[in-house]
CSV table of C-alpha atoms in Angstrom, one decimal:
chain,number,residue,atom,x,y,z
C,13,UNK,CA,-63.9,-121.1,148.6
C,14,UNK,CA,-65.4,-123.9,150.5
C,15,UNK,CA,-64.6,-124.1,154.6
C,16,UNK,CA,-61.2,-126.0,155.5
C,17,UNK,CA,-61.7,-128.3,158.1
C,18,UNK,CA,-58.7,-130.9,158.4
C,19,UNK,CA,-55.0,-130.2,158.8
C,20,UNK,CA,-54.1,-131.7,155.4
C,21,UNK,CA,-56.3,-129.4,153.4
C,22,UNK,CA,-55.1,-126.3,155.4
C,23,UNK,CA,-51.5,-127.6,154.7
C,24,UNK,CA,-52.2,-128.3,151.2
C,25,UNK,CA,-53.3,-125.0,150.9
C,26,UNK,CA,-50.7,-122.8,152.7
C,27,UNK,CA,-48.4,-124.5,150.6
C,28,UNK,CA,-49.7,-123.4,147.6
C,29,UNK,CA,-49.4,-119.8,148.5
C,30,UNK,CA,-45.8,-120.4,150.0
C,31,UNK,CA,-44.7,-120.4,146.3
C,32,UNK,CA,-42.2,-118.2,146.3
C,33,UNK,CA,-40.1,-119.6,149.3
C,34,UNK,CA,-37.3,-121.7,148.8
C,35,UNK,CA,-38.3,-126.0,149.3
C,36,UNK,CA,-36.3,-126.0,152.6
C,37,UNK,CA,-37.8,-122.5,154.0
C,38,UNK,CA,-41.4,-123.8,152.8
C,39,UNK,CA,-40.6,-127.2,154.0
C,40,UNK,CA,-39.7,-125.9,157.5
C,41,UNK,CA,-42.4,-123.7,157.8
C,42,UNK,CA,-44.9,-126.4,156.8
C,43,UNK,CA,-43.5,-129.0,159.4
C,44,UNK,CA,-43.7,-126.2,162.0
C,45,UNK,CA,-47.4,-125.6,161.3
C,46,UNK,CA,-48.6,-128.9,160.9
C,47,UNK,CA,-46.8,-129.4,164.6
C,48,UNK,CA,-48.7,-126.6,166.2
C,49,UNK,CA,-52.3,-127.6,164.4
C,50,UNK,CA,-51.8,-131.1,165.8
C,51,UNK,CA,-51.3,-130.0,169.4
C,52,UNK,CA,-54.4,-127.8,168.9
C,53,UNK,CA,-56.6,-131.1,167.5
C,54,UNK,CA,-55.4,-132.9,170.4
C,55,UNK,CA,-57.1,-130.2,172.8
C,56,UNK,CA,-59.7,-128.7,170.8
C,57,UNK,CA,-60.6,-131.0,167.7
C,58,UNK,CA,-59.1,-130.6,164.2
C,59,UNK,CA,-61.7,-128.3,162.7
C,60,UNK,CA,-61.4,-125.8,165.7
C,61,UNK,CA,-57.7,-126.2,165.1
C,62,UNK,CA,-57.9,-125.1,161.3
C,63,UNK,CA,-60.5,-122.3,162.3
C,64,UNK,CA,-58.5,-121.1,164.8
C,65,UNK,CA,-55.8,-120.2,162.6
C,66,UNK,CA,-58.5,-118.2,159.9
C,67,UNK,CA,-57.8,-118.0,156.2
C,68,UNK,CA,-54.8,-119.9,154.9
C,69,UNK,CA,-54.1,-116.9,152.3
C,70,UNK,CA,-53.8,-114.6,155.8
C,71,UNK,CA,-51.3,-117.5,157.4
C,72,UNK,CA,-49.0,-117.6,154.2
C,73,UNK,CA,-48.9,-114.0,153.6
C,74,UNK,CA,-47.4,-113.8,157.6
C,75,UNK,CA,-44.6,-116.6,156.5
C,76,UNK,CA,-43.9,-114.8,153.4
C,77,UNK,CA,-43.4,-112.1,155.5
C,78,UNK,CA,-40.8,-113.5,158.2
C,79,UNK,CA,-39.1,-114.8,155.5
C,80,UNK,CA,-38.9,-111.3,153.6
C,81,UNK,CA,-35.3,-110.4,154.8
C,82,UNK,CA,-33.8,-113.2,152.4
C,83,UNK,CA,-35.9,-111.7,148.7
C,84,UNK,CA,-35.1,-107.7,150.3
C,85,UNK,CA,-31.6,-108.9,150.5
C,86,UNK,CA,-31.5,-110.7,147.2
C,87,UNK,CA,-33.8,-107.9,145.8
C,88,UNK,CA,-30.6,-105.8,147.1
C,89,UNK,CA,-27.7,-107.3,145.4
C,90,UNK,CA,-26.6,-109.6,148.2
C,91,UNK,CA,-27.1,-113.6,147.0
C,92,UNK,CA,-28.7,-115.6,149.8
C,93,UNK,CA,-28.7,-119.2,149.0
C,94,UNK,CA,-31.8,-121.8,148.8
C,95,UNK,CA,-30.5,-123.4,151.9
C,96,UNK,CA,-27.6,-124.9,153.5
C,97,UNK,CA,-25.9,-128.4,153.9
C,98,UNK,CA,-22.5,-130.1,156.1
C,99,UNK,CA,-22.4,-125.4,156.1
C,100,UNK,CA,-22.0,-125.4,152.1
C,101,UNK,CA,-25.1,-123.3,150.9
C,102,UNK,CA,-26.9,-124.9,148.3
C,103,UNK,CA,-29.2,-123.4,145.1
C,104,UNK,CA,-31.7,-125.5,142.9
C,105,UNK,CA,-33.4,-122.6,141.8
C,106,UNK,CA,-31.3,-122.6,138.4
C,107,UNK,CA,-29.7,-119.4,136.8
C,108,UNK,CA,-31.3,-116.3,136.6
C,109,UNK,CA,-29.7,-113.1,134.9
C,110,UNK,CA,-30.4,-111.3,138.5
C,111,UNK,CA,-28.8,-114.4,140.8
C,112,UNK,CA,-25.2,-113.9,138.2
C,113,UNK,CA,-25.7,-110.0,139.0
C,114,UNK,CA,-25.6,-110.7,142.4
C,115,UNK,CA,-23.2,-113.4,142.6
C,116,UNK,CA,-21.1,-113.9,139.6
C,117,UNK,CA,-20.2,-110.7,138.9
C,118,UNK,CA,-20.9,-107.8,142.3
C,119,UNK,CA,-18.4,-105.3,142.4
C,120,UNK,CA,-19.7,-103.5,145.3
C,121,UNK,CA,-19.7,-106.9,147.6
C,122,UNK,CA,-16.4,-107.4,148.7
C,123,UNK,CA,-16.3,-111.2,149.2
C,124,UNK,CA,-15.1,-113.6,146.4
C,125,UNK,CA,-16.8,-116.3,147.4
C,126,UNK,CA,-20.4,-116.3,146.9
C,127,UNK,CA,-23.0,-119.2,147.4
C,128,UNK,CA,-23.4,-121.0,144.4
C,129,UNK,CA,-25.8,-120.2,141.5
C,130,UNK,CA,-27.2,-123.7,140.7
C,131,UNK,CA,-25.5,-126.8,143.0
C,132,UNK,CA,-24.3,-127.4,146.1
C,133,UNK,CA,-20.8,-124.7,147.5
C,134,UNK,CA,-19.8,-121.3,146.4
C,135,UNK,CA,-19.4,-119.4,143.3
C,136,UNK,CA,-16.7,-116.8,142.7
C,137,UNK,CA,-17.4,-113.3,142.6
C,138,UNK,CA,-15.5,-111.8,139.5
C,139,UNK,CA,-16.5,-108.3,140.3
C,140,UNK,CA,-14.9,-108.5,144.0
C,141,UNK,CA,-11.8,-110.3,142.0
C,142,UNK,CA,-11.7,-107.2,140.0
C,143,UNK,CA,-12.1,-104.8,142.4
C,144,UNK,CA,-9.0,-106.7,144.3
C,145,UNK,CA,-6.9,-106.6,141.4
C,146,UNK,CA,-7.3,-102.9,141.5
C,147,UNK,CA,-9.0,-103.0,138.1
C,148,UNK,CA,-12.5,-100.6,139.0
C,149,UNK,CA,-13.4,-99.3,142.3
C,150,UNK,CA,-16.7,-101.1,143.9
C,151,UNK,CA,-19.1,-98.6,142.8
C,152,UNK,CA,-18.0,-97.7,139.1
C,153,UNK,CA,-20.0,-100.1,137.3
C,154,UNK,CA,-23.9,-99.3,137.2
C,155,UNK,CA,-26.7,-100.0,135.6
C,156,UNK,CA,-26.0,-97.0,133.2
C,157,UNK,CA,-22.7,-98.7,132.2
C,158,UNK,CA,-24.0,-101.7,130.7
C,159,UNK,CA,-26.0,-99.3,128.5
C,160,UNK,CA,-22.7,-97.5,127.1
C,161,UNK,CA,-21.0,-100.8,126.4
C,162,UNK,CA,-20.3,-100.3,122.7
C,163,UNK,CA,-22.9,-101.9,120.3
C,164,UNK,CA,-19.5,-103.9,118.7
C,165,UNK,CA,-17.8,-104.7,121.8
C,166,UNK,CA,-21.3,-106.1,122.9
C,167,UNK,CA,-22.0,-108.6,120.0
C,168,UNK,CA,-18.6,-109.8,120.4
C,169,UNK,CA,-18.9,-110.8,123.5
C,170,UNK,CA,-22.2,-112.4,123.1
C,171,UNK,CA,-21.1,-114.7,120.1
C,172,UNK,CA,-18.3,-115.7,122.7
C,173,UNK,CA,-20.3,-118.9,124.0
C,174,UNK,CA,-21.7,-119.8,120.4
C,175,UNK,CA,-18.3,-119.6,119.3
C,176,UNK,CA,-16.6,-121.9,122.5
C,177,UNK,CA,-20.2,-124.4,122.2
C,178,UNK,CA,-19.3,-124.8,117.9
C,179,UNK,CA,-15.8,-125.2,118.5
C,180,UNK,CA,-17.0,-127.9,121.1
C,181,UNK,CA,-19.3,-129.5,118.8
C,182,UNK,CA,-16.7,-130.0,116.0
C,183,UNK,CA,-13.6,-130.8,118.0
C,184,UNK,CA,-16.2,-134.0,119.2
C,185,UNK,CA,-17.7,-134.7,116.4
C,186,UNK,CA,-14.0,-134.9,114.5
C,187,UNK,CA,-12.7,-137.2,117.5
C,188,UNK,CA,-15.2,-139.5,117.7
C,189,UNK,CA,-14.0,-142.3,115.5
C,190,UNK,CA,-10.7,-142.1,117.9
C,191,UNK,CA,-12.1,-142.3,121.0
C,192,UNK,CA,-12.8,-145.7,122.8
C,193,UNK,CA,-15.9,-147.5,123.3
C,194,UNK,CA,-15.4,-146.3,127.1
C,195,UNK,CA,-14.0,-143.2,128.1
C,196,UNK,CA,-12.8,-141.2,131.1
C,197,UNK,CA,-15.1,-138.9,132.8
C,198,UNK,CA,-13.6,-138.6,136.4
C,199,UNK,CA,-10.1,-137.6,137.3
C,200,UNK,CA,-7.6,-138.4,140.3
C,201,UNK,CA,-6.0,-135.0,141.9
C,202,UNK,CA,-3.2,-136.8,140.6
C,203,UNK,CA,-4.9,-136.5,136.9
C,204,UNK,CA,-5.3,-140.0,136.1
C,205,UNK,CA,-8.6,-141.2,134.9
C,206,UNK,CA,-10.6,-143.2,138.1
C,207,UNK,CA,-13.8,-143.4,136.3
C,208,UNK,CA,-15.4,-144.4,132.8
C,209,UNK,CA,-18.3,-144.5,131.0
C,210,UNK,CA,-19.3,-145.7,127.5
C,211,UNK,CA,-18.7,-142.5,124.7
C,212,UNK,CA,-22.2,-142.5,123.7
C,213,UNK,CA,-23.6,-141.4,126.9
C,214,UNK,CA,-20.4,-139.0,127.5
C,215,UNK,CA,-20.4,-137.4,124.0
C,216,UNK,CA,-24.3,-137.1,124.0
C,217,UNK,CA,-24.5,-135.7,127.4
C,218,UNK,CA,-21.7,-133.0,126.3
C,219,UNK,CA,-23.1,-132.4,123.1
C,220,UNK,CA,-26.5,-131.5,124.6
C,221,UNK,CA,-24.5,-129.3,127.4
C,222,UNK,CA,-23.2,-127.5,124.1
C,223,UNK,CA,-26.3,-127.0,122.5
C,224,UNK,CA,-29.3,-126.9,124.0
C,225,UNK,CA,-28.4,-124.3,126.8
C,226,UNK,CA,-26.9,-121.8,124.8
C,227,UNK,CA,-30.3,-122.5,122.2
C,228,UNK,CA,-31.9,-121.9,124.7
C,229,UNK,CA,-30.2,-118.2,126.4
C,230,UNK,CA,-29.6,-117.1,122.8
C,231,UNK,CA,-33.5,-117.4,121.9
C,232,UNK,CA,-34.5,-115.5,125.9
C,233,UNK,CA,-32.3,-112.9,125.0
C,234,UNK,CA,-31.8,-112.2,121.6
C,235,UNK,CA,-35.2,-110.1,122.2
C,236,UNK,CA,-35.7,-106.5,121.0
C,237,UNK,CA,-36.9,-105.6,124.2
C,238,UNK,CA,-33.8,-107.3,126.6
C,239,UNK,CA,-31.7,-104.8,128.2
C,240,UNK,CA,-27.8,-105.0,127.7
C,241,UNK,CA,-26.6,-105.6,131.1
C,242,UNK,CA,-29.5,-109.2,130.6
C,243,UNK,CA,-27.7,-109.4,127.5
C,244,UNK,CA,-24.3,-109.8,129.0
C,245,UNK,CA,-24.7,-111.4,132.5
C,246,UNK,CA,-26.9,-114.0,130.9
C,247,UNK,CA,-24.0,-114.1,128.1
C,248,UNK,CA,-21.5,-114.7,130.7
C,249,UNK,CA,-23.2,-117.6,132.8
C,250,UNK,CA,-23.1,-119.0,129.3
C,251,UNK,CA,-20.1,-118.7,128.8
C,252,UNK,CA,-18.7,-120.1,131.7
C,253,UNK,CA,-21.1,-123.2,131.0
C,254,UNK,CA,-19.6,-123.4,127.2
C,255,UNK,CA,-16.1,-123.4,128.7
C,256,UNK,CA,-16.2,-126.0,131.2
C,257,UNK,CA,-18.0,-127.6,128.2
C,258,UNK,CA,-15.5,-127.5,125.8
C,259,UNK,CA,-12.8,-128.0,128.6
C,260,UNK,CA,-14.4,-131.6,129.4
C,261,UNK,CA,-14.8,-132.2,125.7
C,262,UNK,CA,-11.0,-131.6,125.2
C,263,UNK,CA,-9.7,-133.4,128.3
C,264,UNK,CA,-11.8,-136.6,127.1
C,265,UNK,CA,-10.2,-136.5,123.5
C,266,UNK,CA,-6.8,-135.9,124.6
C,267,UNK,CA,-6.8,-138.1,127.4
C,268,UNK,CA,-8.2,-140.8,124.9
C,269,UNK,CA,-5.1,-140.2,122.3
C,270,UNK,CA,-3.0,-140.6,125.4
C,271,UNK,CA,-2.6,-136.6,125.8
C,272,UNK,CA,-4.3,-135.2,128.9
C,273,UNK,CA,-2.6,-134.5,132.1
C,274,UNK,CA,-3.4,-133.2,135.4
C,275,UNK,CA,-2.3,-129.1,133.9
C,276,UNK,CA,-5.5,-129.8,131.4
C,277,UNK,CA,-7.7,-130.4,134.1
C,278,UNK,CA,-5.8,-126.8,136.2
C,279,UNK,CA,-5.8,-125.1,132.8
C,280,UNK,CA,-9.8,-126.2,132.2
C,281,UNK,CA,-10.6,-124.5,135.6
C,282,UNK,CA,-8.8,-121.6,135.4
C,283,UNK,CA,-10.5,-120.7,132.0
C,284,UNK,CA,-14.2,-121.1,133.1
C,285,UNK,CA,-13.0,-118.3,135.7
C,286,UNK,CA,-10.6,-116.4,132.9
C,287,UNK,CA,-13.5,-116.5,130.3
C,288,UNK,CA,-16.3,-115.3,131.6
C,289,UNK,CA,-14.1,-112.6,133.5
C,290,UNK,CA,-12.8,-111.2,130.1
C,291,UNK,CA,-16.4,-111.4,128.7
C,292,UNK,CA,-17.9,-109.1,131.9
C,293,UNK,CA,-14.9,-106.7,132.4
C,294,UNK,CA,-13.7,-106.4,128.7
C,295,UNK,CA,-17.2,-104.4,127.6
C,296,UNK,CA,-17.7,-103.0,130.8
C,297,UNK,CA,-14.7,-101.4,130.8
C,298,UNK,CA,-15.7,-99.7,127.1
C,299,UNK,CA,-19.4,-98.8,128.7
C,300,UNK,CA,-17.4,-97.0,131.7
C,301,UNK,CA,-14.9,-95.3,129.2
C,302,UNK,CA,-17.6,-93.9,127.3
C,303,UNK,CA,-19.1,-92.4,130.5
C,304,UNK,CA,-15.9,-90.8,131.7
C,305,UNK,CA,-14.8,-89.3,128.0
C,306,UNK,CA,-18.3,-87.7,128.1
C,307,UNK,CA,-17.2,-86.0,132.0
C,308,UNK,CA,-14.2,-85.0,130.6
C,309,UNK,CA,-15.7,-83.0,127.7
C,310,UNK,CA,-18.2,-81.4,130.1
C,311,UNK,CA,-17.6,-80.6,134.1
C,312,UNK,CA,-19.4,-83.4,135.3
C,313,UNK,CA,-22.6,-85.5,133.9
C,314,UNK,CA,-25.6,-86.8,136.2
C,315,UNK,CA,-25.7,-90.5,135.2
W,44,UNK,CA,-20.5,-111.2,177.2
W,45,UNK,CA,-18.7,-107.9,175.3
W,46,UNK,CA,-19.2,-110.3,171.6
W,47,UNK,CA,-22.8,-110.4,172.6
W,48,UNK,CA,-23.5,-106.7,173.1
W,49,UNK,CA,-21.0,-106.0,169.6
W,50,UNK,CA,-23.6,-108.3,168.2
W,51,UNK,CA,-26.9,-105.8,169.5
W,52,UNK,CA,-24.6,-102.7,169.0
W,53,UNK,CA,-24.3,-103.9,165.3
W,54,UNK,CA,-28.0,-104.7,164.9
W,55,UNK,CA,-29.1,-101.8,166.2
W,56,UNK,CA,-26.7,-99.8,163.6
W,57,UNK,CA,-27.7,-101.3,160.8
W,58,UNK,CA,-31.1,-100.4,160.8
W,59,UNK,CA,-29.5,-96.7,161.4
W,60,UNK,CA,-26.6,-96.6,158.5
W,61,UNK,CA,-29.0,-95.9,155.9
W,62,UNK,CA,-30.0,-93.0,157.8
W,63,UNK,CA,-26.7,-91.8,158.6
W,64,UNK,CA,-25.5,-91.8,155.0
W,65,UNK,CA,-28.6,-89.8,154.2
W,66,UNK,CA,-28.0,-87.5,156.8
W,67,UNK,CA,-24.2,-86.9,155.6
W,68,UNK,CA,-25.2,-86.4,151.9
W,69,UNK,CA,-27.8,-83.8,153.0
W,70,UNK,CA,-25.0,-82.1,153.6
W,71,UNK,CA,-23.4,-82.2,150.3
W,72,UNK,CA,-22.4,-84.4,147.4
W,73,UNK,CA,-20.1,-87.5,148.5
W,74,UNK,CA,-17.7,-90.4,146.2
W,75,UNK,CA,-17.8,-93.6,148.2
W,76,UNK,CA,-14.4,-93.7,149.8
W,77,UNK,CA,-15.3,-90.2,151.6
W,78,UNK,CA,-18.6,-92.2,152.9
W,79,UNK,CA,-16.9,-94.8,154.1
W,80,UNK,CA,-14.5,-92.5,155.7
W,81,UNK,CA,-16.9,-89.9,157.3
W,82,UNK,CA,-18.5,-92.9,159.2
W,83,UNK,CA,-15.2,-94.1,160.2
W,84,UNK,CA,-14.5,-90.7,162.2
W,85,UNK,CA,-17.6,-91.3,164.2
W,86,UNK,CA,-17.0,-93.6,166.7
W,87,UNK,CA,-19.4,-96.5,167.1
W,88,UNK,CA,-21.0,-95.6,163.2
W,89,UNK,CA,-18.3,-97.5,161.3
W,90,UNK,CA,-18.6,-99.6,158.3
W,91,UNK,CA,-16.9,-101.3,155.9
W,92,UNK,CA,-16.9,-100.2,152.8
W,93,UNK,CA,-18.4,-103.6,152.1
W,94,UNK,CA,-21.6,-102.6,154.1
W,95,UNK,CA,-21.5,-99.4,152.7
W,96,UNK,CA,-21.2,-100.0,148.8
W,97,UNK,CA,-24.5,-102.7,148.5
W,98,UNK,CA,-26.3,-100.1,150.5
W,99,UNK,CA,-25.3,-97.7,148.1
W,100,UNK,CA,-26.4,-99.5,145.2
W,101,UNK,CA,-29.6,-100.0,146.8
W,102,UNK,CA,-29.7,-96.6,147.4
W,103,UNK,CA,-29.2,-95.6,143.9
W,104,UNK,CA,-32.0,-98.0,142.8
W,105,UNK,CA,-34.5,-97.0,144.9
W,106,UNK,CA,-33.9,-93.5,143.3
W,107,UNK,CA,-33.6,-92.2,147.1
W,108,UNK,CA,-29.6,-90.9,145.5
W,109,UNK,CA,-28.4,-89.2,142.7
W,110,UNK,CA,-24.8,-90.1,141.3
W,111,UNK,CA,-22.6,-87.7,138.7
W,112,UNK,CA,-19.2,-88.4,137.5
W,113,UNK,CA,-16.7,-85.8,138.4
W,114,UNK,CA,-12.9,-85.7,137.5
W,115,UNK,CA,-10.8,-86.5,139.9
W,116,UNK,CA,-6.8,-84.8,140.5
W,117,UNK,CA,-5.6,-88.1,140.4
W,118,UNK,CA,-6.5,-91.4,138.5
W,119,UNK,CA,-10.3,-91.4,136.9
W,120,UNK,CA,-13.1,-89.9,137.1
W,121,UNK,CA,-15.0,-90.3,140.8
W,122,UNK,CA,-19.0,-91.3,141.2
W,123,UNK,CA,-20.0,-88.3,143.8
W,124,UNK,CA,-23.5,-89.2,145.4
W,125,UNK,CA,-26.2,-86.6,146.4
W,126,UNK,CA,-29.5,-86.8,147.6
W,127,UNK,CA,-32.7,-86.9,145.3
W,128,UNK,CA,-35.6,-84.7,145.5
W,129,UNK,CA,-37.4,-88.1,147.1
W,130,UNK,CA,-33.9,-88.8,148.9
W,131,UNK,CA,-34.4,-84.9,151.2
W,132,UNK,CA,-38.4,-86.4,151.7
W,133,UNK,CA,-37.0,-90.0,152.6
W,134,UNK,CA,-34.8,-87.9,155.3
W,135,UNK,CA,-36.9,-86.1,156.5
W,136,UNK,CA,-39.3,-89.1,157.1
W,137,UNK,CA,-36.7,-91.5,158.4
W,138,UNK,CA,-35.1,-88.8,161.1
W,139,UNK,CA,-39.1,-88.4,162.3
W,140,UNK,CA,-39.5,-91.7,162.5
W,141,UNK,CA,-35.8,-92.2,164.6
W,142,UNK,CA,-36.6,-89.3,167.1
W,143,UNK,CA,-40.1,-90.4,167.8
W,144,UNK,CA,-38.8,-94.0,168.4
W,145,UNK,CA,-35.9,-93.1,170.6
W,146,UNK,CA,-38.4,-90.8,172.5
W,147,UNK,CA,-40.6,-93.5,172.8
W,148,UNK,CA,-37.5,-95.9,174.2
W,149,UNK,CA,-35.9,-93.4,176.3
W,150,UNK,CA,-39.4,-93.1,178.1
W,151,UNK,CA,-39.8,-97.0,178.6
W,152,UNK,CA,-36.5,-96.7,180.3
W,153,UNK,CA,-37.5,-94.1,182.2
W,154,UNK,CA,-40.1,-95.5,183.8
W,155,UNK,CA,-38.1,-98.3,184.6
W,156,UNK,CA,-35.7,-96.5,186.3
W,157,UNK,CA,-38.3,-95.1,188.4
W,158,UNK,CA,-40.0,-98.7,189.0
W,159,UNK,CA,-36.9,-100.1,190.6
């Protein structure tokens, strides 16, 4: 590697090996160094600035390092967001199978609301809602669990999404000749439409919300070698995306036959929380009867 | 000034609960509420039992602890955690580690007393 000798190439390079930060930690970071190697080129010239400060590989391993609590603590089970904004944490990073089993669905973290998975505010934790509702204890679901979940049960609930993305698909495809050339796509808390746009764009947009994310979980996970509890968190972010897909698709017909009502819009958000519940706590509960019928036979099994 | 010095206190014993939950499961096999509740006896080494449970989990993971289900006299079965062959080496470490720290401190402070 040839010798770095101005700030932007040393920036440039840092940057590349700050990869793995979030944009706002790397951002912050980056603004913070390039402040310190200009005060240095003031004083000492910008090549003596960049020297100073040795090999850029050596820098970015240090910020990676002061940064580590937030990927231990992610690495642990507890979500950290990308960042924060107006106090609402924030994630861009999209949805990972690991970021649902730490936010979407955590038993053993009390707090029901989580920092978002992908957007801006929080997501709900289904596994503390379960645990509150007295349904399994914080620490009864484990990795072994997911394993026992009945090969049945398990393929039920993966065609779940499929299943809420077709009927999605066909209920749009059947309305289209009745809906108008514009239709509603934002709602009033009073549930009266307060914003349109033209049916092509809406139906397109939802039909590609139907499709191409479930195409594209269904072909990641439908592999030999993914592991069931993959199988079924991915299955359940899925699912919750096919709901609020289907929910949208149903509130624009209806409303367009003169139909919807502020309760759709209540009934569409309390199934993208009802749904993907069922789907996680339905086959866990099989995988965790499984494990206890097996301590009842003997006097207690190392799991 | 007593919320700043809850804030150290906590800091300092969160570094420390991992140990402590080793150190009571060296003792014997535990289910989770019992954790929780052991800590709560010892004054100024409580923790929630949403502290406790993530740590737990991590715990598990790192294969530093053990868990087996065992039936319980009342509802179902319990998950009783003990400590792993590497869990008894990771004790022994960390309470080397702790003593030769808090030597190390209680010297610094020594010699401070001394200095004034």
């Amino acid at each position: 590697m040839s010798e770095i000798r101005t700030i932007d190439a040393y920036l440039a390079e840092v940057r590349g090996h700050l990869s793995p930060l979030g944009a706002s930690d790397r951002d912050e970071a980056l603004v913070e160094l390039e402040s310190l190697l200009r005060a240095d080129a003031d004083r000492a010239g910008e090549a003596a600035a960049v020297a100073a400060l040795g090999d850029p590989a050596t820098y970015a391993a240090g910020v990676l390092e002061a940064f580590e609590p937030d990927e231990v603590a992610e690495a642990d089970g507890r979500p950290v967001p990308q960042g924060h904004v107006l106090g609402m944490p924030y994630d861009f990073r999209g949805a990972s199978v690991e970021r649902i089993g730490s936010r979407v669905w955590n038993p053993a973290d009390p707090r029901i609301f989580m920092p978002r998975m992908f957007g801006v505010g929080w997501t709900i934790n289904l596994g503390a809602i379960a645990v509150t509702l007295g349904l399994i204890r914080p620490d009864d679901v484990g990795d072994e669990s997911y394993d026992r979940i009945p090969k049945g049960a398990l393929n039920v609930t993966l065609a779940v999404p499929a299943a809420l993305a077709a009927i999605a698909v066909v209920l749009m495809v059947v309305a289209w000749p009745t809906l108008p050339a514009q239709v509603p796509i934002h709602w009033g808390v009073s549930g009266k439409p307060d914003g349109w746009a033209s049916r092509t764009v809406v139906i397109g947009a939802l039909l590609a919300l139907a499709i191409v994310p479930a195409a594209l979980t269904y072909a990641r996970v439908l592999r030999r070698d993914v592991s069931a509890r993959s199988r079924l968190l991915a299955a359940a972010g899925l699912g919750m995306e096919a709901v609020l897909v289907l929910g949208i698709a149903a509130v624009t017909v209806a409303d367009a036959n003169g139909g919807a009502s502020g309760n759709w819009v209540l009934l569409v958000v309390l199934a993208t929380l009802a749904v993907p519940f069922l789907m996680l706590y339905m086959p866990l509960r099989s995988g965790l009867r499984a494990e206890w019928r097996e301590v009842r036979g003997q006097n207690g099994r190392s799991v | 000034m007593a919320a700043e010095r809850d804030t150290r206190v906590s800091q300092f014993r969160k570094g420390a609960l991992e140990l402590v939950i080793l150190a009571l499961l060296d003792r014997g096999e535990l289910y989770g509420v019992e954790i929780v509740d052991q800590l709560a006896e010892r004054p100024g080494l409580e923790a929630s039992a949403g502290t406790v449970y993530p740590l737990l989990s991590r715990l598990k993971k790192a294969g530093v602890v053990d868990t087996t289900w065992r039936e319980s006299p009342v509802g179902p079965p319990r998950k009783y955690y003990r400590l792993s062959a590497a869990g008894t080496r990771e004790l022994e470490e960390m309470s080397r580690s702790w003593r030769d720290i808090a030597a190390a401190i209680d010297g610094v402070l020594a010699e401070g007393a001394h200095d004034e």
